[in-house]
């Protein structure tokens, strides 16, 4: 599968975006503390493949610095009204972690998504391996 253009939005519709995603490059669920609590499922895209179409003024940000680190890895962007996380912006916008749950009409590619899902052991700072237990991710 090559890059495909998807539209996405928050629940209330205040924020909308477009992203070009190649699911063959994988989608990820992570077990770090924030991803576990929010059940974040994402696809990494380059800056040129993500465009916020409306709602910049409706977005709020959250950045968390992991223990033992000097800076945040991601700035999480979510709708101020409905709370839906749209994207994580990494390392000064050098990449975006687009929320699969925020994509509109992605159900048509559900089989492809299921095949490309991988897990990261972010809890132990081991992003190259899956955690021992992925049942709750």
Coordinates of N, CA, C and O in Angstrom, one line a residue:
X1 N 0.8 -1.2 0.0 CA 0.0 0.0 0.0 C 0.9 1.2 0.0 O 1.8 1.3 0.8
X2 N 0.6 2.2 -0.9 CA 1.4 3.4 -0.9 C 0.7 4.4 0.0 O -0.4 4.1 0.6
X3 N 1.2 5.6 0.1 CA 0.6 6.7 0.9 C -0.8 6.9 0.4 O -1.1 7.0 -0.8
X4 N -1.7 7.0 1.3 CA -3.1 7.3 1.0 C -3.5 8.5 1.8 O -3.1 8.7 3.0
X5 N -4.3 9.4 1.3 CA -4.8 10.6 2.0 C -6.0 10.3 2.8 O -7.0 9.8 2.3
X6 N -5.9 10.7 4.1 CA -7.1 10.5 5.0 C -7.4 11.9 5.5 O -6.6 12.8 5.8
X7 N -8.7 12.0 5.8 CA -9.2 13.2 6.5 C -9.4 12.7 7.9 O -9.7 11.6 8.2
X8 N -9.3 13.7 8.9 CA -9.5 13.3 10.3 C -10.1 14.5 11.0 O -10.0 15.7 10.5
X9 N -10.6 14.3 12.2 CA -11.2 15.3 13.0 C -11.4 14.9 14.4 O -11.3 13.7 14.7
X10 N -11.7 15.9 15.3 CA -12.0 15.6 16.6 C -13.5 15.2 16.7 O -14.2 15.2 15.7
X11 N -14.0 14.9 17.8 CA -15.4 14.4 18.0 C -16.4 15.5 17.7 O -17.4 15.3 17.0
X12 N -16.1 16.8 18.2 CA -17.1 17.9 18.0 C -16.9 18.6 16.6 O -17.8 19.4 16.3
X13 N -15.9 18.3 15.9 CA -15.7 18.9 14.6 C -15.0 20.2 14.6 O -14.8 20.8 13.5
X14 N -14.5 20.7 15.7 CA -13.8 22.0 15.8 C -12.4 21.9 15.1 O -11.9 22.9 14.6
X15 N -11.8 20.7 15.1 CA -10.5 20.5 14.6 C -10.6 19.5 13.4 O -11.2 18.5 13.6
X16 N -10.0 19.8 12.3 CA -9.9 18.9 11.2 C -8.5 18.9 10.6 O -7.8 20.0 10.6
X17 N -8.1 17.8 10.0 CA -6.8 17.7 9.4 C -6.8 16.7 8.3 O -7.8 16.0 8.0
X18 N -5.7 16.7 7.5 CA -5.5 15.8 6.4 C -4.1 15.2 6.6 O -3.2 15.9 7.0
X19 N -4.0 13.9 6.3 CA -2.7 13.3 6.5 C -2.5 12.2 5.4 O -3.5 11.5 5.1
X20 N -1.3 12.1 4.9 CA -1.0 11.1 3.9 C -0.2 10.0 4.7 O 0.8 10.3 5.4
X21 N -0.8 8.8 4.7 CA -0.3 7.7 5.6 C -0.1 6.5 4.7 O -0.9 6.1 3.9
X22 N 1.1 5.8 4.9 CA 1.4 4.5 4.3 C 1.3 3.5 5.5 O 2.3 3.4 6.2
X23 N 0.2 2.8 5.6 CA 0.1 1.8 6.7 C 1.1 0.7 6.6 O 1.3 0.0 7.6
X24 N 1.6 0.4 5.4 CA 2.7 -0.6 5.3 C 3.9 -0.3 6.2 O 4.7 -1.1 6.5
X25 N 4.1 1.0 6.5 CA 5.2 1.4 7.3 C 4.9 1.1 8.8 O 5.7 1.3 9.7
X26 N 3.7 0.7 9.1 CA 3.3 0.3 10.4 C 2.5 1.3 11.2 O 2.5 2.5 10.9
X27 N 1.8 0.8 12.2 CA 1.1 1.7 13.1 C 1.5 1.1 14.5 O 2.0 0.0 14.6
X28 N 1.4 1.9 15.5 CA 2.0 1.6 16.8 C 1.1 1.8 18.0 O 0.4 2.8 18.0
X29 N 1.2 0.9 18.9 CA 0.6 1.1 20.3 C 1.8 1.0 21.2 O 2.6 0.1 21.0
X30 N 1.8 1.8 22.2 CA 3.0 1.9 23.1 C 2.4 1.6 24.6 O 1.3 2.0 24.9
X31 N 3.3 1.1 25.4 CA 2.9 0.9 26.8 C 3.5 1.9 27.8 O 3.5 1.7 29.0
X32 N 4.0 3.0 27.3 CA 4.5 4.1 28.2 C 3.3 4.6 29.0 O 2.2 4.3 28.7
X33 N 3.6 5.3 30.1 CA 2.5 5.7 30.9 C 1.4 6.5 30.3 O 0.2 6.3 30.5
X34 N 1.7 7.5 29.4 CA 0.7 8.3 28.8 C 0.0 7.5 27.7 O -1.3 7.6 27.5
X35 N 0.7 6.7 26.9 CA 0.0 6.0 25.8 C -0.9 4.9 26.4 O -2.0 4.7 25.9
X36 N -0.5 4.3 27.5 CA -1.4 3.3 28.1 C -2.6 3.9 28.6 O -3.7 3.4 28.4
X37 N -2.5 5.0 29.3 CA -3.7 5.7 29.9 C -4.7 6.2 28.8 O -5.9 6.2 29.0
X38 N -4.1 6.6 27.7 CA -5.0 7.2 26.6 C -5.3 6.2 25.5 O -6.0 6.5 24.6
X39 N -4.7 5.0 25.6 CA -4.9 4.0 24.5 C -4.5 4.6 23.1 O -5.2 4.4 22.2
X40 N -3.4 5.3 23.1 CA -3.0 6.0 21.9 C -2.5 5.0 20.8 O -1.6 4.2 21.1
X41 N -3.1 5.0 19.7 CA -2.7 4.2 18.5 C -2.4 5.1 17.4 O -3.2 6.0 17.0
X42 N -1.2 5.1 16.9 CA -0.7 6.1 16.0 C 0.1 5.6 14.8 O 0.6 4.5 14.8
X43 N 0.2 6.5 13.8 CA 1.0 6.2 12.6 C 2.0 7.4 12.5 O 1.5 8.6 12.6
X44 N 3.2 7.2 12.3 CA 4.2 8.3 12.2 C 4.2 8.7 10.7 O 4.3 8.0 9.8
X45 N 4.1 10.1 10.6 CA 4.2 10.7 9.2 C 5.2 11.9 9.3 O 5.5 12.4 10.4
X46 N 5.7 12.2 8.1 CA 6.6 13.3 8.0 C 5.8 14.7 8.0 O 4.6 14.7 7.7
X47 N 6.5 15.8 8.3 CA 5.7 17.0 8.4 C 5.0 17.4 7.1 O 3.9 17.9 7.2
X48 N 5.6 17.1 6.0 CA 4.9 17.4 4.7 C 3.6 16.5 4.5 O 2.8 16.8 3.6
X49 N 3.5 15.5 5.3 CA 2.3 14.6 5.1 C 1.2 14.9 6.1 O 0.3 14.1 6.3
X50 N 1.3 16.0 6.9 CA 0.3 16.3 7.9 C -0.1 17.8 7.7 O 0.8 18.7 7.6
X51 N -1.4 18.1 7.6 CA -1.8 19.5 7.4 C -3.1 19.7 8.3 O -4.1 19.0 8.1
X52 N -3.0 20.6 9.2 CA -4.1 21.0 10.0 C -5.0 21.9 9.1 O -4.5 22.9 8.6
X53 N -6.2 21.5 8.9 CA -7.1 22.2 8.0 C -7.9 23.3 8.7 O -8.2 24.3 8.1
X54 N -8.3 23.0 10.0 CA -9.0 24.1 10.7 C -8.9 23.7 12.2 O -8.7 22.6 12.6
X55 N -9.0 24.8 13.0 CA -9.0 24.6 14.5 C -7.8 24.8 15.2 O -7.7 24.4 16.4
X56 N -6.8 25.4 14.6 CA -5.5 25.6 15.4 C -5.8 26.3 16.7 O -5.3 26.0 17.8
X57 N -6.8 27.3 16.7 CA -7.1 28.0 17.9 C -8.0 27.2 18.9 O -8.2 27.5 20.0
X58 N -8.4 26.0 18.5 CA -9.2 25.1 19.3 C -8.3 24.0 19.9 O -8.8 23.1 20.7
X59 N -7.0 24.0 19.6 CA -6.1 22.9 20.1 C -5.5 23.4 21.4 O -5.1 24.5 21.6
X60 N -5.3 22.4 22.3 CA -4.5 22.6 23.5 C -3.4 21.7 23.4 O -3.4 20.7 22.7
X61 N -2.3 21.9 24.2 CA -1.1 21.1 24.1 C -0.8 20.5 25.5 O -1.1 21.1 26.5
X62 N -0.2 19.4 25.5 CA 0.3 18.8 26.7 C 1.7 18.1 26.4 O 1.8 17.4 25.4
X63 N 2.7 18.5 27.1 CA 4.0 17.9 27.0 C 4.4 17.3 28.3 O 4.3 18.0 29.4
X64 N 5.0 16.1 28.3 CA 5.4 15.4 29.5 C 6.8 15.1 29.4 O 7.3 14.6 28.4
X65 N 7.6 15.3 30.5 CA 9.0 15.0 30.5 C 9.1 13.7 31.3 O 8.9 13.7 32.5
X66 N 9.6 12.6 30.7 CA 9.7 11.3 31.4 C 10.8 11.4 32.5 O 11.8 12.2 32.3
X67 N 10.6 10.7 33.6 CA 11.6 10.7 34.6 C 13.0 10.3 34.0 O 13.2 9.5 33.2
X68 N 14.0 11.1 34.5 CA 15.4 10.8 34.0 C 15.7 11.5 32.7 O 16.8 11.4 32.2
X69 N 14.8 12.1 32.0 CA 15.0 12.8 30.8 C 15.0 14.3 31.0 O 14.4 14.8 31.9
X70 N 15.6 15.0 30.1 CA 15.7 16.5 30.2 C 14.6 17.2 29.4 O 14.4 18.4 29.6
X71 N 13.9 16.5 28.5 CA 12.9 17.2 27.7 C 11.8 16.2 27.3 O 12.0 15.0 27.3
X72 N 10.8 16.7 26.8 CA 9.7 15.9 26.3 C 10.0 15.4 24.9 O 10.6 16.0 24.1
X73 N 9.5 14.2 24.6 CA 9.6 13.6 23.3 C 8.5 14.1 22.4 O 8.8 14.2 21.2
X74 N 7.3 14.3 22.9 CA 6.2 14.6 22.1 C 5.4 15.8 22.7 O 5.3 15.8 24.0
X75 N 4.8 16.6 21.9 CA 3.8 17.6 22.3 C 2.5 17.0 21.8 O 2.3 16.9 20.6
X76 N 1.6 16.7 22.7 CA 0.3 16.1 22.4 C -0.7 17.3 22.1 O -0.8 18.2 22.9
X77 N -1.4 17.2 21.0 CA -2.3 18.2 20.6 C -3.7 17.6 20.6 O -4.0 16.6 20.0
X78 N -4.6 18.3 21.4 CA -6.0 17.8 21.5 C -7.0 18.9 21.5 O -6.7 20.1 21.8
X79 N -8.2 18.6 21.1 CA -9.3 19.6 21.1 C -9.7 20.1 22.5 O -9.9 19.3 23.4
X80 N -9.7 21.4 22.7 CA -10.1 22.0 23.9 C -11.5 21.7 24.3 O -11.9 21.6 25.5
X81 N -12.4 21.5 23.3 CA -13.8 21.3 23.6 C -14.1 19.8 23.9 O -14.7 19.5 25.0
X82 N -13.8 18.9 23.1 CA -14.2 17.5 23.3 C -13.1 16.6 23.8 O -13.3 15.5 24.2
X83 N -11.8 17.1 23.8 CA -10.7 16.4 24.4 C -10.1 15.3 23.6 O -9.2 14.6 24.0
X84 N -10.5 15.2 22.3 CA -9.9 14.1 21.4 C -8.5 14.5 21.0 O -8.3 15.6 20.5
X85 N -7.6 13.6 21.2 CA -6.2 13.8 20.8 C -6.1 13.6 19.3 O -6.5 12.6 18.8
X86 N -5.6 14.6 18.6 CA -5.5 14.5 17.2 C -4.1 14.0 16.8 O -4.0 13.1 15.9
X87 N -3.1 14.5 17.4 CA -1.7 14.2 17.0 C -0.7 14.4 18.1 O -1.0 15.2 19.0
X88 N 0.4 13.7 18.0 CA 1.6 14.0 18.8 C 2.6 14.6 17.9 O 2.8 14.1 16.8
X89 N 3.2 15.7 18.3 CA 4.2 16.4 17.4 C 5.5 16.1 18.0 O 5.8 16.4 19.2
X90 N 6.4 15.5 17.3 CA 7.7 15.0 17.8 C 8.9 15.9 17.5 O 9.0 16.4 16.4
X91 N 9.7 16.1 18.6 CA 11.0 16.8 18.4 C 10.9 18.1 17.6 O 11.6 18.2 16.6
X92 N 10.1 19.0 18.0 CA 10.0 20.3 17.2 C 9.4 20.1 15.8 O 9.8 20.8 14.9
X93 N 8.4 19.2 15.7 CA 7.7 19.0 14.4 C 8.6 18.3 13.4 O 8.4 18.6 12.2
X94 N 9.5 17.5 13.8 CA 10.3 16.7 12.8 C 9.5 15.5 12.3 O 9.9 14.8 11.4
X95 N 8.4 15.1 13.1 CA 7.5 14.1 12.7 C 6.2 14.3 13.5 O 6.1 15.0 14.4
X96 N 5.2 13.6 13.0 CA 3.9 13.6 13.6 C 3.4 12.2 13.9 O 3.6 11.3 13.1
X97 N 2.8 12.0 15.1 CA 2.2 10.7 15.4 C 0.7 10.9 15.3 O 0.1 11.5 16.2
X98 N 0.1 10.6 14.2 CA -1.3 10.8 13.9 C -2.1 9.8 14.5 O -1.9 8.6 14.4
X99 N -3.2 10.2 15.2 CA -4.1 9.3 15.9 C -4.9 8.5 15.0 O -5.7 9.1 14.2
X100 N -4.9 7.2 15.0 CA -5.7 6.4 14.1 C -7.2 6.6 14.5 O -8.0 6.6 13.6
X101 N -7.5 6.7 15.7 CA -8.9 6.9 16.2 C -9.5 8.2 15.6 O -10.7 8.3 15.5
X102 N -8.7 9.2 15.3 CA -9.2 10.5 14.8 C -9.4 10.5 13.3 O -9.9 11.5 12.7
X103 N -9.0 9.4 12.6 CA -9.2 9.4 11.2 C -10.6 9.1 10.8 O -11.2 8.2 11.4
X104 N -11.2 9.8 9.9 CA -12.6 9.6 9.4 C -12.6 8.5 8.3 O -11.8 8.5 7.4
X105 N -13.5 7.5 8.5 CA -13.7 6.5 7.4 C -12.5 5.5 7.3 O -12.4 4.9 6.3
X106 N -11.7 5.4 8.3 CA -10.6 4.5 8.3 C -11.0 3.0 8.3 O -10.3 2.1 8.0
X107 N -12.3 2.8 8.6 CA -12.8 1.4 8.7 C -12.6 0.6 7.5 O -12.4 -0.6 7.5
X108 N -12.6 1.3 6.3 CA -12.4 0.6 5.0 C -11.0 -0.1 4.9 O -10.8 -1.0 4.1
X109 N -10.1 0.4 5.8 CA -8.7 -0.1 5.7 C -8.4 -0.9 7.0 O -7.3 -1.1 7.4
X110 N -9.5 -1.4 7.7 CA -9.3 -2.1 9.0 C -8.4 -3.4 8.8 O -7.6 -3.6 9.7
X111 N -8.6 -4.1 7.8 CA -7.7 -5.3 7.6 C -6.3 -4.9 7.5 O -5.4 -5.6 8.1
X112 N -6.0 -3.9 6.7 CA -4.6 -3.4 6.5 C -4.0 -2.9 7.8 O -2.9 -3.3 8.2
X113 N -4.8 -2.2 8.6 CA -4.4 -1.7 9.9 C -4.0 -2.8 10.8 O -3.0 -2.8 11.5
X114 N -4.9 -3.8 10.9 CA -4.6 -4.9 11.8 C -3.3 -5.6 11.5 O -2.6 -6.1 12.4
X115 N -3.0 -5.7 10.2 CA -1.7 -6.4 9.8 C -0.5 -5.6 10.1 O 0.6 -6.2 10.3
X116 N -0.6 -4.3 10.2 CA 0.6 -3.5 10.4 C 0.8 -3.0 11.8 O 1.8 -2.3 12.1
X117 N 0.0 -3.4 12.7 CA 0.1 -3.0 14.1 C 1.4 -3.6 14.8 O 1.6 -4.8 14.7
X118 N 2.1 -2.7 15.4 CA 3.3 -3.2 16.2 C 3.2 -2.5 17.6 O 2.4 -1.6 17.8
X119 N 3.9 -3.1 18.5 CA 3.9 -2.6 19.9 C 5.3 -2.1 20.3 O 6.3 -2.8 20.0
X120 N 5.3 -1.0 21.1 CA 6.6 -0.5 21.6 C 6.6 -0.7 23.1 O 5.6 -0.4 23.8
X121 N 7.7 -1.0 23.7 CA 7.9 -1.1 25.1 C 8.4 0.2 25.6 O 9.6 0.3 26.1
X122 N 7.6 1.3 25.5 CA 8.0 2.6 26.0 C 8.2 2.7 27.4 O 8.9 3.5 27.9
X123 N 7.5 1.9 28.2 CA 7.6 1.9 29.6 C 9.1 1.6 30.1 O 9.5 2.1 31.1
X124 N 9.8 0.8 29.3 CA 11.2 0.5 29.6 C 12.1 1.1 28.6 O 13.3 0.7 28.5
X125 N 11.7 2.1 27.9 CA 12.5 2.9 27.0 C 13.1 2.0 25.9 O 14.3 2.2 25.5
X126 N 12.4 0.9 25.5 CA 12.8 0.0 24.5 C 11.9 0.0 23.3 O 11.0 -0.9 23.2
X127 N 12.1 0.9 22.4 CA 11.1 1.1 21.3 C 11.3 0.1 20.2 O 10.5 0.1 19.3
X128 N 12.3 -0.7 20.3 CA 12.6 -1.7 19.2 C 11.9 -3.1 19.5 O 11.9 -3.9 18.7
X129 N 11.4 -3.2 20.7 CA 10.8 -4.5 21.1 C 9.4 -4.3 21.7 O 9.1 -3.2 22.3
X130 N 8.6 -5.3 21.5 CA 7.2 -5.3 22.1 C 7.3 -5.6 23.6 O 8.1 -6.4 24.0
X131 N 6.3 -5.1 24.4 CA 6.3 -5.4 25.8 C 5.8 -6.9 25.9 O 5.2 -7.4 25.0
X132 N 6.1 -7.5 27.0 CA 5.7 -8.9 27.3 C 4.2 -9.1 27.2 O 3.7 -10.1 26.7
X133 N 3.4 -8.1 27.7 CA 2.0 -8.2 27.7 C 1.4 -7.0 26.9 O 1.6 -5.9 27.2
X134 N 0.7 -7.3 25.8 CA 0.0 -6.3 25.0 C -1.5 -6.3 25.1 O -2.1 -5.6 24.4
X135 N -2.0 -7.2 25.9 CA -3.5 -7.4 26.0 C -4.3 -6.1 26.3 O -5.4 -5.9 25.7
X136 N -3.7 -5.2 27.0 CA -4.5 -4.0 27.4 C -4.1 -2.7 26.6 O -4.5 -1.6 26.8
X137 N -3.3 -3.0 25.6 CA -2.9 -1.9 24.7 C -3.9 -1.8 23.6 O -4.0 -1.1 22.7

